[in-house]
Amino acid sequence: MTTFQLLLLIVAGGVFYLFFKQLFSGNHPKRGVDFEAKVADDQIGGINRPDKTFSTPEVQPTRMEQLLKMTDEAVAQDDFEEAKKALGSALIIDENHTEVLQKMGYVCMQTGEYEEAKESFEKLLLLDESDDMAHVSLANVLHKLGDEEGAEKHHERAIALDPEYAPHHFNYANTLYDLGRKKEALLGYTKAYELDNTLEEAEKMMKELGSDNE
């Protein structure tokens, strides 16, 4: 055996030794073992392989959110019957959901189902007596039902809860106007316009009632 052959044998022996040492050490990559992210935003890939990165899963809307969206879309198209169906399903999920009750009351007002609207607004007030919007909504319903005493009480309660909200004064003035109490209505329209001078209808009614008193 020549010196060169002996050298090759030694090199080959070294290579085989390192190969088998690595093989039996357990440090080589294992098939079937998944990558485990160390932190929430850890990624596989990176700049060279952006297609190999994790992505945050899209948050799916809840069934309640879907039904409320369906309601809004139906109302936008004046399809109040479809809106009422969606709200009915929502109330099965949560009969005390305030947004659903508010929308149900509004939809029933649009369809002329005043007794049902009344039930929705009354339930809202049982859940929160300080809800001024529920008071004024109930007042409008009671006015439609001919309960003027009840309407007046809830209009006044809404104003007491939020005296700086112009529409409360405007709505009360509308009720007073329908009842023929025009001097009181004029005061309401005037107050509403003082609080919000963009209420053109209030300004119009002020001029109409002001001319009647001349």
mmCIF file of N, CA, C and O in Angstrom, residues 90-161:
data_model
loop_
_atom_site.group_PDB
_atom_site.id
_atom_site.type_symbol
_atom_site.label_atom_id
_atom_site.label_comp_id
_atom_site.label_asym_id
_atom_site.label_seq_id
_atom_site.Cartn_x
_atom_site.Cartn_y
_atom_site.Cartn_z
ATOM 1 N N ALA A 90 -82.845 37.241 16.569
ATOM 2 C CA ALA A 90 -81.877 37.794 17.525
ATOM 3 C C ALA A 90 -82.423 37.746 18.945
ATOM 4 O O ALA A 90 -81.682 37.474 19.896
ATOM 5 N N LEU A 91 -83.703 37.997 19.099
ATOM 6 C CA LEU A 91 -84.307 37.974 20.436
ATOM 7 C C LEU A 91 -84.374 36.570 21.013
ATOM 8 O O LEU A 91 -84.417 36.396 22.230
ATOM 9 N N ILE A 92 -84.378 35.570 20.145
ATOM 10 C CA ILE A 92 -84.327 34.187 20.622
ATOM 11 C C ILE A 92 -82.959 33.925 21.265
ATOM 12 O O ILE A 92 -82.849 33.242 22.283
ATOM 13 N N ILE A 93 -81.921 34.527 20.686
ATOM 14 C CA ILE A 93 -80.566 34.386 21.234
ATOM 15 C C ILE A 93 -80.436 35.138 22.546
ATOM 16 O O ILE A 93 -79.880 34.636 23.517
ATOM 17 N N ASP A 94 -80.953 36.374 22.575
ATOM 18 C CA ASP A 94 -80.856 37.207 23.786
ATOM 19 C C ASP A 94 -82.076 38.121 23.849
ATOM 20 O O ASP A 94 -82.127 39.139 23.163
ATOM 21 N N GLU A 95 -83.048 37.755 24.671
ATOM 22 C CA GLU A 95 -84.297 38.505 24.741
ATOM 23 C C GLU A 95 -84.135 39.871 25.391
ATOM 24 O O GLU A 95 -85.035 40.714 25.306
ATOM 25 N N ASN A 96 -82.988 40.109 26.041
ATOM 26 C CA ASN A 96 -82.756 41.388 26.713
ATOM 27 C C ASN A 96 -81.688 42.234 26.024
ATOM 28 O O ASN A 96 -81.138 43.159 26.627
ATOM 29 N N HIS A 97 -81.400 41.931 24.789
ATOM 30 C CA HIS A 97 -80.377 42.680 24.056
ATOM 31 C C HIS A 97 -80.938 44.068 23.719
ATOM 32 O O HIS A 97 -81.892 44.199 22.955
ATOM 33 N N THR A 98 -80.339 45.103 24.296
ATOM 34 C CA THR A 98 -80.912 46.449 24.179
ATOM 35 C C THR A 98 -80.947 46.965 22.741
ATOM 36 O O THR A 98 -81.929 47.595 22.332
ATOM 37 N N GLU A 99 -79.891 46.716 21.976
ATOM 38 C CA GLU A 99 -79.877 47.199 20.588
ATOM 39 C C GLU A 99 -80.967 46.520 19.762
ATOM 40 O O GLU A 99 -81.630 47.164 18.930
ATOM 41 N N VAL A 100 -81.160 45.238 20.001
ATOM 42 C CA VAL A 100 -82.199 44.498 19.270
ATOM 43 C C VAL A 100 -83.582 45.035 19.634
ATOM 44 O O VAL A 100 -84.436 45.244 18.765
ATOM 45 N N LEU A 101 -83.820 45.280 20.916
ATOM 46 C CA LEU A 101 -85.119 45.804 21.356
ATOM 47 C C LEU A 101 -85.379 47.189 20.771
ATOM 48 O O LEU A 101 -86.504 47.494 20.353
ATOM 49 N N GLN A 102 -84.348 48.026 20.740
ATOM 50 C CA GLN A 102 -84.495 49.363 20.170
ATOM 51 C C GLN A 102 -84.860 49.286 18.686
ATOM 52 O O GLN A 102 -85.767 49.975 18.206
ATOM 53 N N LYS A 103 -84.155 48.429 17.958
ATOM 54 C CA LYS A 103 -84.420 48.281 16.527
ATOM 55 C C LYS A 103 -85.794 47.650 16.280
ATOM 56 O O LYS A 103 -86.497 48.030 15.338
ATOM 57 N N MET A 104 -86.186 46.695 17.125
ATOM 58 C CA MET A 104 -87.499 46.076 16.967
ATOM 59 C C MET A 104 -88.601 47.109 17.171
ATOM 60 O O MET A 104 -89.591 47.144 16.415
ATOM 61 N N GLY A 105 -88.439 47.964 18.189
ATOM 62 C CA GLY A 105 -89.423 49.016 18.415
ATOM 63 C C GLY A 105 -89.539 49.940 17.221
ATOM 64 O O GLY A 105 -90.642 50.307 16.798
ATOM 65 N N TYR A 106 -88.391 50.307 16.658
ATOM 66 C CA TYR A 106 -88.383 51.200 15.492
ATOM 67 C C TYR A 106 -89.069 50.544 14.290
ATOM 68 O O TYR A 106 -89.906 51.170 13.617
ATOM 69 N N VAL A 107 -88.712 49.283 14.033
ATOM 70 C CA VAL A 107 -89.288 48.574 12.887
ATOM 71 C C VAL A 107 -90.801 48.443 13.037
ATOM 72 O O VAL A 107 -91.557 48.651 12.077
ATOM 73 N N CYS A 108 -91.257 48.114 14.237
ATOM 74 C CA CYS A 108 -92.700 47.978 14.465
ATOM 75 C C CYS A 108 -93.419 49.317 14.302
ATOM 76 O O CYS A 108 -94.567 49.359 13.861
ATOM 77 N N MET A 109 -92.753 50.397 14.652
ATOM 78 C CA MET A 109 -93.329 51.727 14.408
ATOM 79 C C MET A 109 -93.532 51.951 12.912
ATOM 80 O O MET A 109 -94.554 52.488 12.466
ATOM 81 N N GLN A 110 -92.546 51.536 12.126
ATOM 82 C CA GLN A 110 -92.624 51.729 10.670
ATOM 83 C C GLN A 110 -93.726 50.890 10.033
ATOM 84 O O GLN A 110 -94.300 51.276 9.023
ATOM 85 N N THR A 111 -94.012 49.735 10.632
ATOM 86 C CA THR A 111 -95.045 48.852 10.079
ATOM 87 C C THR A 111 -96.417 49.107 10.706
ATOM 88 O O THR A 111 -97.381 48.419 10.378
ATOM 89 N N GLY A 112 -96.476 50.075 11.631
ATOM 90 C CA GLY A 112 -97.754 50.402 12.271
ATOM 91 C C GLY A 112 -98.168 49.434 13.360
ATOM 92 O O GLY A 112 -99.316 49.473 13.811
ATOM 93 N N GLU A 113 -97.247 48.587 13.802
ATOM 94 C CA GLU A 113 -97.553 47.626 14.874
ATOM 95 C C GLU A 113 -97.187 48.275 16.215
ATOM 96 O O GLU A 113 -96.192 47.924 16.849
ATOM 97 N N TYR A 114 -98.014 49.216 16.626
ATOM 98 C CA TYR A 114 -97.675 50.074 17.760
ATOM 99 C C TYR A 114 -97.665 49.331 19.104
ATOM 100 O O TYR A 114 -96.865 49.656 19.981
ATOM 101 N N GLU A 115 -98.539 48.361 19.264
ATOM 102 C CA GLU A 115 -98.540 47.609 20.517
ATOM 103 C C GLU A 115 -97.237 46.839 20.693
ATOM 104 O O GLU A 115 -96.684 46.767 21.801
ATOM 105 N N GLU A 116 -96.746 46.244 19.604
ATOM 106 C CA GLU A 116 -95.478 45.524 19.677
ATOM 107 C C GLU A 116 -94.326 46.488 19.931
ATOM 108 O O GLU A 116 -93.387 46.186 20.686
ATOM 109 N N ALA A 117 -94.387 47.660 19.291
ATOM 110 C CA ALA A 117 -93.352 48.667 19.519
ATOM 111 C C ALA A 117 -93.355 49.100 20.983
ATOM 112 O O ALA A 117 -92.298 49.246 21.610
ATOM 113 N N LYS A 118 -94.556 49.280 21.525
ATOM 114 C CA LYS A 118 -94.696 49.668 22.930
ATOM 115 C C LYS A 118 -94.037 48.637 23.845
ATOM 116 O O LYS A 118 -93.316 49.001 24.796
ATOM 117 N N GLU A 119 -94.259 47.359 23.569
ATOM 118 C CA GLU A 119 -93.673 46.291 24.391
ATOM 119 C C GLU A 119 -92.143 46.359 24.371
ATOM 120 O O GLU A 119 -91.497 46.179 25.404
ATOM 121 N N SER A 120 -91.585 46.620 23.194
ATOM 122 C CA SER A 120 -90.124 46.690 23.081
ATOM 123 C C SER A 120 -89.562 47.841 23.897
ATOM 124 O O SER A 120 -88.576 47.673 24.644
ATOM 125 N N PHE A 121 -90.186 49.021 23.790
ATOM 126 C CA PHE A 121 -89.667 50.182 24.510
ATOM 127 C C PHE A 121 -89.893 50.062 26.020
ATOM 128 O O PHE A 121 -89.062 50.506 26.813
ATOM 129 N N GLU A 122 -91.014 49.481 26.402
ATOM 130 C CA GLU A 122 -91.258 49.269 27.833
ATOM 131 C C GLU A 122 -90.231 48.299 28.421
ATOM 132 O O GLU A 122 -89.783 48.486 29.564
ATOM 133 N N LYS A 123 -89.861 47.283 27.651
ATOM 134 C CA LYS A 123 -88.855 46.335 28.134
ATOM 135 C C LYS A 123 -87.502 47.014 28.261
ATOM 136 O O LYS A 123 -86.744 46.751 29.204
ATOM 137 N N LEU A 124 -87.195 47.900 27.316
ATOM 138 C CA LEU A 124 -85.947 48.650 27.408
ATOM 139 C C LEU A 124 -85.884 49.448 28.709
ATOM 140 O O LEU A 124 -84.848 49.514 29.368
ATOM 141 N N LEU A 125 -87.004 50.058 29.074
ATOM 142 C CA LEU A 125 -87.043 50.872 30.293
ATOM 143 C C LEU A 125 -86.991 50.013 31.549
ATOM 144 O O LEU A 125 -86.505 50.471 32.587
ATOM 145 N N LEU A 126 -87.468 48.793 31.465
ATOM 146 C CA LEU A 126 -87.318 47.885 32.605
ATOM 147 C C LEU A 126 -85.854 47.528 32.817
ATOM 148 O O LEU A 126 -85.400 47.341 33.947
ATOM 149 N N LEU A 127 -85.105 47.450 31.705
ATOM 150 C CA LEU A 127 -83.689 47.137 31.782
ATOM 151 C C LEU A 127 -82.868 48.355 32.204
ATOM 152 O O LEU A 127 -81.853 48.222 32.886
ATOM 153 N N ASP A 128 -83.323 49.548 31.784
ATOM 154 C CA ASP A 128 -82.599 50.776 32.122
ATOM 155 C C ASP A 128 -83.581 51.948 32.110
ATOM 156 O O ASP A 128 -83.901 52.488 31.059
ATOM 157 N N GLU A 129 -84.043 52.347 33.282
ATOM 158 C CA GLU A 129 -85.046 53.413 33.390
ATOM 159 C C GLU A 129 -84.480 54.767 32.956
ATOM 160 O O GLU A 129 -85.238 55.666 32.595
ATOM 161 N N SER A 130 -83.160 54.897 32.923
ATOM 162 C CA SER A 130 -82.549 56.180 32.572
ATOM 163 C C SER A 130 -82.227 56.300 31.079
ATOM 164 O O SER A 130 -81.488 57.197 30.669
ATOM 165 N N ASP A 131 -82.776 55.409 30.275
ATOM 166 C CA ASP A 131 -82.566 55.453 28.825
ATOM 167 C C ASP A 131 -83.498 56.504 28.218
ATOM 168 O O ASP A 131 -84.678 56.237 27.972
ATOM 169 N N ASP A 132 -82.979 57.711 27.989
ATOM 170 C CA ASP A 132 -83.822 58.805 27.494
ATOM 171 C C ASP A 132 -84.389 58.522 26.106
ATOM 172 O O ASP A 132 -85.520 58.922 25.791
ATOM 173 N N MET A 133 -83.627 57.808 25.261
ATOM 174 C CA MET A 133 -84.124 57.498 23.922
ATOM 175 C C MET A 133 -85.296 56.520 23.980
ATOM 176 O O MET A 133 -86.223 56.599 23.168
ATOM 177 N N ALA A 134 -85.267 55.609 24.936
ATOM 178 C CA ALA A 134 -86.393 54.687 25.103
ATOM 179 C C ALA A 134 -87.626 55.444 25.578
ATOM 180 O O ALA A 134 -88.754 55.146 25.151
ATOM 181 N N HIS A 135 -87.427 56.448 26.444
ATOM 182 C CA HIS A 135 -88.557 57.251 26.926
ATOM 183 C C HIS A 135 -89.220 58.014 25.781
ATOM 184 O O HIS A 135 -90.451 57.998 25.641
ATOM 185 N N VAL A 136 -88.408 58.673 24.968
ATOM 186 C CA VAL A 136 -89.003 59.474 23.881
ATOM 187 C C VAL A 136 -89.639 58.566 22.828
ATOM 188 O O VAL A 136 -90.682 58.905 22.244
ATOM 189 N N SER A 137 -89.047 57.408 22.597
ATOM 190 C CA SER A 137 -89.629 56.457 21.641
ATOM 191 C C SER A 137 -90.971 55.942 22.148
ATOM 192 O O SER A 137 -91.943 55.842 21.378
ATOM 193 N N LEU A 138 -91.014 55.619 23.435
ATOM 194 C CA LEU A 138 -92.268 55.157 24.018
ATOM 195 C C LEU A 138 -93.316 56.269 23.985
ATOM 196 O O LEU A 138 -94.506 56.016 23.730
ATOM 197 N N ALA A 139 -92.881 57.509 24.225
ATOM 198 C CA ALA A 139 -93.807 58.641 24.169
ATOM 199 C C ALA A 139 -94.436 58.752 22.791
ATOM 200 O O ALA A 139 -95.654 58.969 22.661
ATOM 201 N N ASN A 140 -93.641 58.603 21.752
ATOM 202 C CA ASN A 140 -94.164 58.684 20.380
ATOM 203 C C ASN A 140 -95.156 57.565 20.089
ATOM 204 O O ASN A 140 -96.168 57.770 19.414
ATOM 205 N N VAL A 141 -94.858 56.361 20.609
ATOM 206 C CA VAL A 141 -95.772 55.232 20.417
ATOM 207 C C VAL A 141 -97.095 55.478 21.144
ATOM 208 O O VAL A 141 -98.182 55.255 20.584
ATOM 209 N N LEU A 142 -97.005 55.925 22.382
ATOM 210 C CA LEU A 142 -98.220 56.172 23.166
ATOM 211 C C LEU A 142 -99.084 57.254 22.516
ATOM 212 O O LEU A 142 -100.317 57.189 22.561
ATOM 213 N N HIS A 143 -98.431 58.240 21.916
ATOM 214 C CA HIS A 143 -99.179 59.277 21.193
ATOM 215 C C HIS A 143 -99.955 58.662 20.035
ATOM 216 O O HIS A 143 -101.120 59.001 19.795
ATOM 217 N N LYS A 144 -99.310 57.726 19.325
ATOM 218 C CA LYS A 144 -99.983 57.032 18.221
ATOM 219 C C LYS A 144 -101.160 56.205 18.724
ATOM 220 O O LYS A 144 -102.176 56.065 18.035
ATOM 221 N N LEU A 145 -101.020 55.664 19.945
ATOM 222 C CA LEU A 145 -102.072 54.821 20.518
ATOM 223 C C LEU A 145 -103.151 55.638 21.229
ATOM 224 O O LEU A 145 -104.114 55.068 21.748
ATOM 225 N N GLY A 146 -102.980 56.946 21.284
ATOM 226 C CA GLY A 146 -103.982 57.806 21.909
ATOM 227 C C GLY A 146 -103.830 57.970 23.407
ATOM 228 O O GLY A 146 -104.698 58.565 24.058
ATOM 229 N N ASP A 147 -102.735 57.488 23.961
ATOM 230 C CA ASP A 147 -102.479 57.654 25.387
ATOM 231 C C ASP A 147 -101.675 58.937 25.576
ATOM 232 O O ASP A 147 -100.451 58.918 25.750
ATOM 233 N N GLU A 148 -102.373 60.070 25.553
ATOM 234 C CA GLU A 148 -101.685 61.358 25.577
ATOM 235 C C GLU A 148 -101.041 61.649 26.933
ATOM 236 O O GLU A 148 -99.964 62.261 27.000
ATOM 237 N N GLU A 149 -101.681 61.210 27.989
ATOM 238 C CA GLU A 149 -101.119 61.430 29.318
ATOM 239 C C GLU A 149 -99.788 60.681 29.462
ATOM 240 O O GLU A 149 -98.796 61.229 29.971
ATOM 241 N N GLY A 150 -99.775 59.431 29.004
ATOM 242 C CA GLY A 150 -98.545 58.646 29.061
ATOM 243 C C GLY A 150 -97.468 59.222 28.156
ATOM 244 O O GLY A 150 -96.293 59.273 28.521
ATOM 245 N N ALA A 151 -97.876 59.682 26.974
ATOM 246 C CA ALA A 151 -96.924 60.275 26.038
ATOM 247 C C ALA A 151 -96.264 61.499 26.649
ATOM 248 O O ALA A 151 -95.038 61.669 26.586
ATOM 249 N N GLU A 152 -97.076 62.367 27.264
ATOM 250 C CA GLU A 152 -96.547 63.587 27.865
ATOM 251 C C GLU A 152 -95.567 63.254 29.001
ATOM 252 O O GLU A 152 -94.491 63.862 29.112
ATOM 253 N N LYS A 153 -95.902 62.255 29.796
ATOM 254 C CA LYS A 153 -95.038 61.866 30.916
ATOM 255 C C LYS A 153 -93.671 61.413 30.427
ATOM 256 O O LYS A 153 -92.633 61.822 30.974
ATOM 257 N N HIS A 154 -93.644 60.609 29.379
ATOM 258 C CA HIS A 154 -92.370 60.083 28.896
ATOM 259 C C HIS A 154 -91.580 61.133 28.106
ATOM 260 O O HIS A 154 -90.337 61.104 28.118
ATOM 261 N N HIS A 155 -92.274 62.051 27.421
ATOM 262 C CA HIS A 155 -91.559 63.157 26.780
ATOM 263 C C HIS A 155 -90.841 63.994 27.843
ATOM 264 O O HIS A 155 -89.661 64.348 27.679
ATOM 265 N N GLU A 156 -91.531 64.293 28.906
ATOM 266 C CA GLU A 156 -90.940 65.113 29.966
ATOM 267 C C GLU A 156 -89.796 64.393 30.658
ATOM 268 O O GLU A 156 -88.801 65.020 31.047
ATOM 269 N N ARG A 157 -89.932 63.070 30.794
ATOM 270 C CA ARG A 157 -88.858 62.297 31.421
ATOM 271 C C ARG A 157 -87.618 62.296 30.530
ATOM 272 O O ARG A 157 -86.486 62.420 31.018
ATOM 273 N N ALA A 158 -87.804 62.175 29.223
ATOM 274 C CA ALA A 158 -86.672 62.195 28.281
ATOM 275 C C ALA A 158 -85.940 63.529 28.352
ATOM 276 O O ALA A 158 -84.711 63.581 28.380
ATOM 277 N N ILE A 159 -86.706 64.614 28.410
ATOM 278 C CA ILE A 159 -86.105 65.951 28.491
ATOM 279 C C ILE A 159 -85.368 66.128 29.812
ATOM 280 O O ILE A 159 -84.277 66.709 29.855
ATOM 281 N N ALA A 160 -85.935 65.611 30.888
ATOM 282 C CA ALA A 160 -85.285 65.720 32.202
ATOM 283 C C ALA A 160 -83.950 64.971 32.215
ATOM 284 O O ALA A 160 -82.981 65.419 32.835
ATOM 285 N N LEU A 161 -83.901 63.839 31.522
ATOM 286 C CA LEU A 161 -82.677 63.042 31.487
ATOM 287 C C LEU A 161 -81.598 63.690 30.624
ATOM 288 O O LEU A 161 -80.401 63.576 30.922
#
